XYZ file of C-alpha atoms in Angstrom:
669
model
C 130.256 127.552 -133.024
C 129.255 130.452 -130.773
C 126.899 133.386 -131.419
C 128.746 136.263 -133.046
C 130.278 134.321 -135.950
C 127.105 133.938 -137.962
C 128.429 135.719 -141.044
C 131.490 133.473 -141.090
C 129.169 130.519 -140.961
C 127.193 131.878 -143.919
C 130.243 132.673 -146.032
C 132.068 129.426 -145.370
C 129.589 126.842 -144.139
C 131.800 123.951 -145.125
C 134.556 125.359 -142.905
C 132.473 126.279 -139.874
C 130.037 123.377 -140.136
C 126.992 125.454 -139.210
C 124.413 125.691 -141.953
C 125.501 124.871 -145.481
C 121.985 125.569 -146.807
C 122.383 129.311 -146.242
C 125.063 129.574 -148.887
C 122.363 129.403 -151.570
C 120.648 132.493 -150.178
C 123.578 134.876 -149.727
C 122.223 137.381 -152.299
C 118.925 137.609 -150.393
C 120.702 138.037 -147.062
C 122.837 140.761 -148.604
C 119.708 142.439 -149.999
C 118.157 142.411 -146.509
C 121.219 144.098 -145.087
C 121.156 146.700 -147.887
C 117.464 147.375 -147.254
C 118.252 147.916 -143.576
C 121.014 150.398 -144.410
C 118.779 152.226 -146.885
C 115.906 152.590 -144.427
C 118.227 153.775 -141.658
C 119.559 156.422 -144.044
C 116.027 157.418 -145.044
C 114.908 157.827 -141.427
C 117.937 159.686 -140.114
C 119.172 161.432 -143.252
C 122.604 160.364 -142.098
C 122.525 163.260 -139.619
C 121.742 161.514 -136.351
C 121.950 158.135 -134.657
C 118.896 155.943 -135.137
C 118.278 156.032 -131.364
C 117.890 159.817 -131.587
C 115.373 159.427 -134.383
C 113.433 157.050 -132.111
C 112.350 159.855 -129.794
C 108.888 160.632 -131.112
C 107.497 160.294 -127.584
C 109.432 163.428 -126.653
C 107.769 165.424 -129.447
C 104.289 163.976 -129.889
C 101.666 163.763 -127.172
C 101.239 166.134 -124.239
C 104.281 167.798 -122.670
C 104.878 170.559 -120.153
C 107.589 172.894 -121.413
C 108.833 175.553 -118.947
C 105.636 177.596 -118.484
C 103.126 176.079 -120.912
C 101.698 172.846 -122.323
C 102.313 171.615 -125.869
C 100.235 168.907 -127.487
C 101.010 167.341 -130.874
C 99.421 164.566 -132.901
C 100.078 163.010 -136.304
C 96.793 162.841 -138.239
C 97.648 163.462 -141.896
C 94.157 163.214 -143.394
C 92.248 165.064 -140.664
C 90.565 168.337 -141.543
C 90.622 169.597 -137.933
C 91.658 168.404 -134.462
C 90.333 169.804 -131.175
C 91.458 168.960 -127.654
C 88.736 168.908 -125.044
C 88.009 167.427 -121.622
C 87.041 168.317 -118.095
C 89.273 171.400 -118.414
C 86.746 172.690 -121.007
C 83.655 171.207 -119.357
C 83.820 168.665 -122.201
C 83.000 171.340 -124.757
C 84.876 171.491 -128.069
C 85.956 175.116 -127.917
C 87.545 176.879 -130.920
C 90.423 178.118 -128.767
C 91.469 174.493 -128.190
C 91.679 173.651 -131.891
C 95.090 172.483 -133.062
C 97.095 174.182 -135.799
C 98.190 172.066 -138.740
C 101.927 171.877 -139.401
C 103.771 170.311 -142.364
C 103.814 166.510 -142.566
C 100.342 165.928 -141.194
C 101.294 167.103 -137.686
C 98.848 169.086 -135.527
C 99.902 171.288 -132.590
C 98.283 173.170 -129.698
C 99.846 175.373 -127.011
C 97.986 175.871 -123.720
C 98.816 177.998 -120.647
C 100.190 176.183 -117.621
C 97.057 176.650 -115.530
C 94.830 175.079 -118.171
C 95.776 171.472 -117.338
C 96.674 169.887 -114.016
C 97.644 166.427 -112.848
C 94.607 164.167 -113.248
C 92.855 166.177 -115.974
C 90.871 163.944 -118.356
C 90.976 164.764 -122.061
C 90.211 163.501 -125.569
C 90.710 164.643 -129.133
C 87.859 165.293 -131.503
C 89.129 164.605 -135.004
C 87.135 165.781 -138.017
C 87.728 164.444 -141.520
C 85.952 164.784 -144.854
C 82.515 163.284 -144.347
C 82.703 162.703 -140.613
C 84.538 162.876 -137.317
C 84.872 161.248 -133.935
C 86.487 161.140 -130.513
C 90.001 159.752 -130.319
C 92.547 159.043 -127.599
C 95.934 160.490 -128.594
C 98.336 157.921 -130.021
C 101.108 158.923 -127.598
C 98.896 159.187 -124.471
C 100.835 157.998 -121.415
C 97.915 157.315 -119.072
C 94.494 156.096 -120.195
C 91.659 155.156 -117.854
C 88.178 153.719 -118.179
C 85.241 155.276 -116.353
C 83.737 152.545 -114.166
C 80.212 153.830 -114.700
C 80.046 154.729 -118.392
C 82.757 152.332 -119.549
C 84.247 155.104 -121.710
C 88.000 155.629 -121.990
C 89.891 158.912 -121.796
C 93.474 160.095 -121.575
C 94.652 161.557 -118.274
C 97.344 164.132 -117.583
C 100.067 162.426 -115.548
C 102.164 165.208 -114.042
C 102.561 164.585 -110.301
C 104.170 167.264 -108.148
C 107.160 165.019 -107.500
C 108.713 162.843 -110.157
C 109.349 159.223 -109.231
C 112.801 158.803 -107.679
C 114.473 155.542 -108.688
C 116.220 153.654 -105.910
C 117.809 150.675 -107.642
C 119.905 150.208 -110.760
C 119.160 147.430 -113.205
C 121.003 144.215 -112.327
C 123.801 143.199 -114.649
C 122.732 141.103 -117.599
C 123.042 137.430 -116.595
C 124.864 134.854 -118.681
C 121.537 133.114 -119.259
C 117.962 134.322 -118.903
C 115.875 132.340 -116.406
C 112.505 133.892 -117.111
C 109.369 133.984 -114.986
C 106.474 134.900 -117.281
C 103.722 136.608 -115.302
C 100.459 138.509 -115.596
C 99.877 141.183 -112.961
C 96.085 141.067 -113.135
C 95.775 137.337 -112.519
C 98.538 137.191 -109.902
C 96.083 137.523 -107.028
C 94.100 134.713 -105.390
C 91.009 136.875 -105.165
C 88.243 136.995 -107.773
C 89.277 140.348 -109.237
C 92.059 142.119 -111.111
C 95.361 142.284 -109.252
C 97.437 145.447 -109.065
C 101.020 146.590 -109.604
C 101.391 147.204 -105.863
C 100.166 143.739 -104.936
C 102.475 142.132 -107.459
C 105.390 144.160 -106.135
C 104.698 143.220 -102.534
C 103.509 139.632 -102.839
C 104.804 138.058 -106.035
C 108.219 139.565 -106.749
C 109.737 138.078 -103.558
C 108.435 134.654 -104.601
C 110.080 134.945 -108.003
C 113.426 136.006 -106.543
C 113.338 133.223 -103.948
C 112.515 130.671 -106.635
C 115.801 131.374 -108.437
C 114.645 133.201 -111.567
C 116.608 136.255 -112.704
C 114.165 137.838 -115.182
C 110.476 138.734 -114.928
C 108.549 138.848 -118.202
C 105.342 140.789 -117.706
C 102.396 140.316 -120.021
C 99.600 142.766 -120.791
C 101.448 145.921 -119.700
C 100.602 148.027 -122.759
C 97.129 149.585 -122.645
C 94.373 147.282 -123.890
C 90.635 147.967 -123.589
C 89.489 144.329 -123.280
C 90.913 142.489 -120.269
C 90.197 139.086 -121.810
C 92.592 139.744 -124.705
C 95.470 138.795 -122.352
C 97.014 142.124 -123.368
C 97.516 141.233 -127.029
C 94.930 143.646 -128.491
C 96.818 146.840 -127.706
C 95.173 150.233 -128.102
C 97.432 152.598 -126.129
C 101.040 151.796 -126.951
C 102.622 154.388 -124.639
C 100.317 153.842 -121.654
C 100.683 151.078 -119.093
C 97.408 149.277 -118.401
C 95.657 151.457 -115.832
C 93.469 148.618 -114.539
C 96.620 147.480 -112.700
C 97.611 150.905 -111.379
C 99.351 154.162 -112.221
C 102.583 154.821 -114.119
C 104.412 155.511 -110.849
C 103.139 152.278 -109.354
C 104.531 150.392 -112.322
C 107.842 152.208 -111.862
C 107.835 151.127 -108.226
C 107.298 147.533 -109.342
C 110.248 147.644 -111.733
C 112.367 149.415 -109.122
C 111.574 146.800 -106.478
C 112.354 143.987 -108.908
C 115.754 145.519 -109.574
C 116.336 145.726 -105.833
C 115.679 141.973 -105.604
C 118.168 141.248 -108.380
C 115.447 140.685 -110.986
C 115.503 142.189 -114.457
C 112.161 143.157 -115.998
C 111.072 142.730 -119.604
C 107.605 143.110 -121.087
C 105.693 141.658 -124.007
C 106.031 144.199 -126.809
C 103.094 143.848 -129.186
C 104.105 145.428 -132.484
C 102.707 142.623 -134.605
C 99.205 144.137 -134.763
C 96.810 146.561 -133.055
C 93.230 146.438 -131.839
C 90.474 147.585 -134.201
C 88.904 149.883 -131.587
C 88.697 153.398 -133.002
C 87.872 155.626 -130.032
C 90.257 153.826 -127.675
C 93.039 153.002 -130.145
C 94.798 154.269 -133.244
C 92.535 152.633 -135.842
C 91.184 155.304 -138.213
C 92.790 157.961 -136.048
C 92.410 160.508 -138.874
C 89.352 158.950 -140.506
C 91.351 156.725 -142.851
C 92.192 153.065 -142.359
C 95.751 153.484 -143.607
C 97.494 156.045 -141.410
C 99.309 153.361 -139.399
C 98.116 150.237 -141.195
C 98.031 148.635 -144.610
C 95.023 149.335 -146.779
C 92.408 146.759 -147.626
C 92.705 143.042 -146.953
C 96.395 143.226 -146.116
C 95.604 145.608 -143.281
C 93.487 143.063 -141.396
C 94.584 139.952 -139.558
C 91.578 137.714 -140.066
C 92.463 135.227 -137.320
C 93.242 137.825 -134.680
C 90.518 140.317 -135.650
C 93.103 143.088 -135.561
C 95.012 145.508 -137.793
C 98.437 145.024 -139.388
C 101.037 147.816 -139.326
C 102.588 149.158 -142.520
C 106.274 148.676 -141.667
C 107.378 150.393 -144.865
C 106.026 153.829 -143.841
C 108.554 156.104 -142.063
C 105.881 157.610 -139.781
C 104.890 154.131 -138.584
C 108.522 153.239 -137.957
C 108.908 156.484 -136.027
C 105.952 155.498 -133.833
C 107.082 151.912 -133.206
C 110.793 152.615 -132.740
C 109.943 155.434 -130.337
C 107.730 153.005 -128.463
C 110.738 150.728 -127.976
C 112.865 153.547 -126.626
C 110.077 154.999 -124.483
C 109.812 151.971 -122.207
C 113.568 151.821 -121.762
C 113.794 155.531 -120.907
C 110.618 156.000 -118.900
C 110.309 152.691 -117.048
C 113.932 151.454 -116.936
C 112.923 148.149 -118.507
C 115.607 145.625 -119.353
C 114.247 144.449 -122.667
C 111.323 142.959 -124.518
C 109.791 139.750 -125.773
C 108.495 140.612 -129.227
C 105.115 138.966 -129.661
C 103.884 137.470 -132.926
C 107.118 137.790 -134.884
C 106.068 135.011 -137.254
C 102.937 136.968 -138.128
C 105.036 140.050 -138.827
C 107.633 138.410 -141.056
C 105.312 136.621 -143.461
C 102.488 137.933 -145.624
C 100.537 134.764 -144.791
C 101.226 135.408 -141.043
C 102.280 131.769 -140.686
C 98.635 130.686 -140.756
C 98.280 127.059 -141.801
C 101.861 127.083 -143.058
C 104.310 124.240 -142.576
C 107.883 125.485 -142.961
C 109.497 122.566 -144.765
C 112.139 124.206 -146.927
C 114.596 127.071 -146.738
C 112.742 128.549 -149.690
C 109.945 129.318 -147.211
C 112.304 131.765 -145.447
C 113.478 133.563 -148.558
C 110.577 133.612 -151.020
C 107.888 136.131 -151.910
C 105.847 135.290 -148.822
C 108.316 137.163 -146.613
C 107.595 140.822 -145.799
C 110.944 142.625 -146.271
C 109.642 145.756 -144.561
C 108.857 143.784 -141.405
C 112.311 142.180 -141.458
C 113.843 145.642 -141.738
C 111.708 147.007 -138.907
C 112.684 144.177 -136.549
C 116.369 144.778 -137.274
C 115.932 148.525 -136.703
C 114.087 147.908 -133.430
C 116.899 145.720 -132.146
C 119.414 148.372 -133.182
C 117.554 151.080 -131.259
C 117.100 148.944 -128.150
C 120.716 147.831 -127.987
C 121.968 151.331 -128.725
C 119.957 152.833 -125.862
C 120.630 149.900 -123.529
C 123.511 147.666 -124.640
C 122.645 145.247 -121.843
C 118.985 144.975 -122.863
C 117.565 141.610 -123.899
C 115.315 141.041 -126.893
C 113.478 137.765 -127.476
C 111.597 136.798 -130.630
C 108.476 134.636 -130.593
C 108.751 132.828 -133.905
C 107.456 129.396 -134.788
C 108.847 129.344 -138.327
C 112.550 128.911 -137.575
C 113.683 131.919 -139.645
C 117.505 131.662 -139.908
C 119.405 134.641 -138.534
C 116.591 135.863 -136.323
C 118.909 135.846 -133.311
C 122.081 136.703 -135.214
C 123.577 140.224 -135.358
C 122.186 142.488 -138.087
C 125.738 143.529 -139.007
C 126.372 139.900 -139.933
C 123.209 139.469 -141.984
C 120.856 138.582 -139.144
C 117.909 140.403 -137.562
C 119.514 141.172 -134.209
C 117.501 139.466 -131.472
C 119.381 138.125 -128.455
C 117.180 135.045 -128.130
C 114.499 133.174 -130.007
C 111.784 131.119 -128.337
C 112.332 127.367 -128.777
C 108.664 126.803 -129.502
C 109.202 123.276 -130.814
C 110.070 122.053 -127.326
C 106.685 122.776 -125.792
C 104.971 121.413 -128.906
C 106.916 118.196 -128.430
C 105.911 117.793 -124.786
C 102.230 118.370 -125.384
C 102.265 115.914 -128.297
C 103.831 113.320 -126.006
C 101.181 113.972 -123.355
C 98.606 112.605 -125.792
C 100.202 109.150 -125.807
C 101.143 106.773 -122.942
C 104.620 107.595 -121.642
C 105.723 103.987 -122.134
C 105.477 104.760 -125.871
C 107.571 107.937 -125.758
C 110.513 107.736 -128.164
C 113.785 108.766 -126.543
C 115.472 109.751 -129.815
C 112.570 112.038 -130.701
C 112.488 113.504 -127.194
C 116.222 114.153 -126.984
C 116.359 115.388 -130.567
C 113.662 118.011 -129.974
C 115.288 119.212 -126.750
C 118.529 119.844 -128.619
C 117.068 120.887 -131.979
C 118.213 124.473 -132.315
C 120.543 126.539 -134.404
C 124.008 126.307 -132.881
C 124.805 129.874 -133.907
C 121.775 131.489 -132.212
C 120.631 131.648 -128.598
C 117.235 130.262 -127.660
C 114.855 130.071 -124.684
C 113.314 126.666 -123.968
C 110.183 126.001 -121.957
C 107.766 123.220 -121.103
C 104.800 125.567 -121.120
C 104.030 129.260 -121.204
C 100.604 130.878 -120.904
C 99.606 129.610 -124.359
C 99.223 125.977 -123.391
C 96.654 126.627 -120.646
C 94.420 129.107 -122.469
C 91.698 128.756 -125.119
C 90.632 125.290 -124.064
C 94.070 124.011 -123.023
C 95.373 122.820 -119.668
C 98.520 123.225 -117.631
C 101.060 120.421 -118.012
C 100.361 119.109 -114.523
C 96.605 119.058 -115.074
C 97.103 117.359 -118.444
C 99.183 114.648 -116.770
C 96.999 114.146 -113.678
C 93.547 115.045 -114.985
C 90.654 114.664 -112.514
C 92.857 113.132 -109.809
C 94.157 116.651 -109.060
C 90.832 117.529 -107.467
C 91.007 115.019 -104.621
C 94.447 113.376 -104.483
C 97.065 116.119 -104.241
C 97.491 115.830 -100.487
C 100.540 113.915 -99.292
C 98.427 111.388 -97.429
C 96.647 110.191 -100.547
C 98.153 107.426 -102.642
C 97.043 107.702 -106.215
C 98.781 106.170 -109.227
C 97.769 108.988 -111.585
C 99.202 111.603 -109.227
C 102.411 109.624 -108.654
C 102.911 109.436 -112.424
C 102.114 113.127 -112.937
C 104.448 114.271 -110.153
C 107.327 112.170 -111.437
C 106.964 113.254 -115.065
C 106.367 116.914 -114.198
C 109.723 117.059 -112.435
C 111.544 115.109 -115.122
C 110.299 117.094 -118.097
C 111.078 120.429 -116.472
C 114.580 119.319 -115.510
C 115.243 117.885 -118.976
C 114.029 121.093 -120.650
C 115.952 123.415 -118.351
C 119.163 121.385 -118.403
C 119.196 120.953 -122.195
C 118.132 124.543 -123.033
C 120.207 126.788 -125.264
C 120.869 129.942 -123.241
C 117.581 130.483 -121.467
C 114.610 128.860 -119.760
C 111.065 130.141 -119.205
C 108.240 129.247 -116.847
C 104.749 130.708 -116.633
C 103.561 131.992 -113.265
C 102.425 129.160 -111.000
C 103.347 126.315 -113.319
C 106.556 125.720 -111.385
C 104.396 124.182 -108.659
C 101.969 122.500 -111.040
C 99.122 125.000 -111.008
C 95.904 123.135 -111.811
C 93.266 123.569 -114.481
C 93.458 126.259 -117.182
C 93.333 130.010 -117.814
C 90.080 131.726 -118.725
C 89.542 135.459 -118.420
C 86.189 137.005 -117.513
C 83.909 136.989 -120.556
C 80.281 136.665 -121.451
C 80.658 132.925 -122.048
C 81.695 132.232 -118.434
C 79.403 134.813 -116.822
C 82.356 137.191 -116.370
C 84.014 134.881 -113.871
C 87.508 135.405 -112.441
C 87.697 131.806 -111.186
C 90.333 130.802 -113.753
C 92.036 134.198 -114.041
C 93.981 134.046 -110.773
C 96.836 132.127 -109.126
C 96.301 129.880 -106.106
C 99.535 130.635 -104.262
C 98.369 128.939 -101.073
C 98.718 125.579 -102.816
C 102.482 126.071 -103.087
C 102.748 127.138 -99.452
C 100.871 124.194 -97.917
C 103.343 121.499 -96.717
C 100.547 118.932 -96.768
C 100.108 119.259 -100.540
C 102.247 117.946 -103.403
C 102.324 121.417 -104.978
C 104.912 122.569 -102.454
C 107.221 119.693 -103.361
C 107.015 120.585 -107.044
C 107.921 124.197 -106.262
C 110.822 123.050 -104.085
C 112.113 120.849 -106.891
C 111.924 123.746 -109.344
C 114.008 125.860 -106.981
C 116.617 123.097 -106.611
C 116.723 122.636 -110.379
C 117.417 126.341 -110.930
C 120.298 126.247 -108.464
C 122.090 124.036 -110.965
C 121.068 126.204 -113.920
C 122.409 129.254 -112.038
C 125.809 127.644 -111.446
C 128.704 129.548 -113.093
C 129.215 128.720 -116.736
C 126.324 126.269 -116.945
C 124.695 127.590 -120.124
C 128.029 128.556 -121.648
C 128.909 124.867 -121.733
C 127.663 122.635 -124.510
C 125.345 119.695 -123.925
C 127.294 116.516 -124.537
C 124.924 113.683 -125.400
C 126.304 110.605 -123.747
C 123.607 108.000 -124.286
C 120.122 107.728 -125.765
C 118.726 104.300 -124.970
C 115.350 103.645 -126.579
C 115.142 100.059 -125.328
C 115.525 101.112 -121.692
C 113.852 104.533 -122.127
C 116.941 106.283 -120.742
C 118.708 109.512 -121.701
C 122.050 110.554 -120.206
C 123.902 113.769 -121.031
C 126.644 115.907 -119.507
C 126.830 119.680 -119.128
C 129.341 121.777 -117.228
C 130.427 118.870 -115.028
C 126.856 117.797 -114.243
C 125.571 114.453 -115.506
C 121.819 114.253 -116.066
C 120.326 110.769 -116.055
C 116.658 110.287 -116.996
C 114.805 106.985 -116.792
C 111.458 107.561 -118.506
C 110.535 103.889 -118.191
C 107.160 103.644 -116.484
C 107.953 100.543 -114.418
C 111.503 99.218 -114.924
C 114.255 100.320 -112.555
C 117.872 99.491 -113.331
C 120.142 98.527 -110.418
C 123.375 98.794 -112.468
C 122.748 101.100 -115.379
C 126.076 101.708 -117.095
C 127.489 104.566 -119.164
C 130.915 105.985 -119.934
C 132.156 108.988 -117.952
C 135.271 111.008 -117.304
C 137.582 110.053 -114.398
C 136.634 111.373 -110.959
C 134.127 110.846 -108.189
C 130.443 111.475 -108.813
C 128.204 112.856 -106.097
C 124.405 112.822 -106.258
C 123.306 116.477 -106.076
C 119.688 116.242 -107.189
C 117.192 113.393 -107.354
C 113.599 113.885 -108.485
C 112.821 110.885 -106.275
C 114.007 112.539 -103.024
C 111.439 112.428 -100.217
C 111.484 116.230 -99.961
C 110.170 116.315 -103.524
C 107.465 113.752 -102.660
C 109.340 110.941 -104.366
C 109.883 107.409 -103.112
C 113.391 108.061 -101.735
C 115.042 105.108 -103.430
C 118.491 106.717 -103.078
C 120.462 108.054 -100.171
C 121.099 111.803 -100.342
C 124.888 111.580 -99.917
C 125.482 108.859 -102.454
C 128.879 108.892 -104.191
C 129.925 106.764 -107.165
C 133.440 105.960 -108.371
C 133.697 104.841 -112.010
C 135.284 101.555 -112.978
C 138.377 101.874 -115.139
C 138.595 99.675 -118.221
C 140.627 99.624 -121.386
C 137.787 101.351 -123.231
C 137.502 104.134 -120.620
C 135.816 104.915 -117.298
C 132.335 103.468 -116.733
C 129.801 104.320 -114.068
C 127.137 101.952 -112.826
C 124.236 103.578 -111.027
C 120.886 102.580 -109.635
C 118.425 104.357 -111.904
C 114.821 104.008 -110.668
C 111.848 104.194 -113.022
C 110.373 107.644 -113.784
C 113.300 109.313 -112.068
C 115.915 111.910 -112.952
C 119.287 111.967 -111.208
C 121.898 114.724 -111.404
C 125.471 113.768 -110.589
C 128.276 116.292 -110.086
C 131.748 115.303 -111.075
C 134.333 116.047 -108.421
C 137.740 116.397 -110.037
């Protein structure tokens, strides 16, 4: 079964062998598709493509048109709106009051000389019983004054428009994703910049073998410690990292290195800040958000969008298109999709039955919005990639909307990282091979997924990186190659094995968080009052990976060698063939695209003649986690070749399989 035949699977599950349980929910799936068609018709009136409707950023906000400026804002319950700033000596002058148009839209025309590049401005919005300063919802550049701490919008109209040098690379067969945060990508105790990331980090990512950069915290957020997930300014890149043109230069340089760029798109909620964000932008709590309790996400201390309101859909769909048009991005990872799809936000919910995906707890408006967003993105950029972060396992999330799905290209395989971190809590000699292998391969056959050992989530809010979890305190004094420490030896061996197993068994994509490829130590903690505003844990110690005397370099080298296999032609298009799961010996062997992956998770037993059935041919050792260059014990020769033994039952290979070691053999036909 391959992606693209999802509807066939639904209509005839017994024939296609995909998911017979979906047959019971065909009426609901059909109703979802009808709701999508009805909303598309409502938004476009049947007179334009949906992608054309998603162009609110070209109408709202501040724009220079021929010989004058035009500013527009949607504030339906405001009684007056006035634009003011340093161009008016920060006085709210009557001549800068906006005129109200039908539909709750306000408009102001200003002469060309009134505003120049770099002008700071705000709106003052009055409403019955009050009023306050607001940053425009469609502002494209928002900065914070370093002295007062106040935020304002800034006119971004340089004399010369940015000239793009490089086209986006072609969409790869599989996404090998490097998740990164620009601000914490520096070694210094401060916020890193777009320029520094472009110059210092992008070359590392390209050299490491990844083909996609996923950037966090790009959308404007007032609190640095939110990791970018409390968004206030949806159309403005975070100015603490640099200017819009500097972000364009970053994307452009990535494309020149053969890297595609996607960002975290946070449409699952918005920050409560009123002056800086869109909360109570017209004095009401329900312009963009649900009213009352439903409008607040109690665990995230944020506001929940009303996905059933056309004006909100116009805002969010335009936001999708804006980043594709303006910044030449190659797609998005949609954050918090579980929270969007369910009225309970997935909080404290165990998804144990298909009824959980199709009952009254599901928000149909959110499902419709997600399908519309994917339609807009893929219409504007057919080669764009969309990834859904969902822990619930919603069927059809990464199936085409035309076939009853929601339209994402990938879904995050969040169960894989949960599995690894559960195993870390018990001695590895007690790890169950059937559970381990089952979780690695537990995914819907008809939908693409992205697997990962760890992303940023595992090391934040009291967590640790995988390497630090495995090695613990020994990382502080035993990571040099001249130390001999049992805890470090164990951690190094398992770190390599679990990453190879996850990458090799992944669906159609693999993800790594910045620095974890070389076993970055400790945890992530942004500057906050509780740590005396320290940047100590909000940075990346790149020098560790560059020092040949430290084990970190060997881990990074292994990651690079692993990705060479993952990048081989047709690797992720081939199915994983499970050859052997041996709980007694703690061994897993599987084949993919002519590569045979052999894992011995036994903590102390090595097997001189471990046997399993193979196809005819010679088998060359192409990767060994135990190689000396990866700081292993070098129990194999690098040019080892095996020839299987022919028997009546088939061809059988006997290999030396050392403890806590992964071998990759390549079949030579």
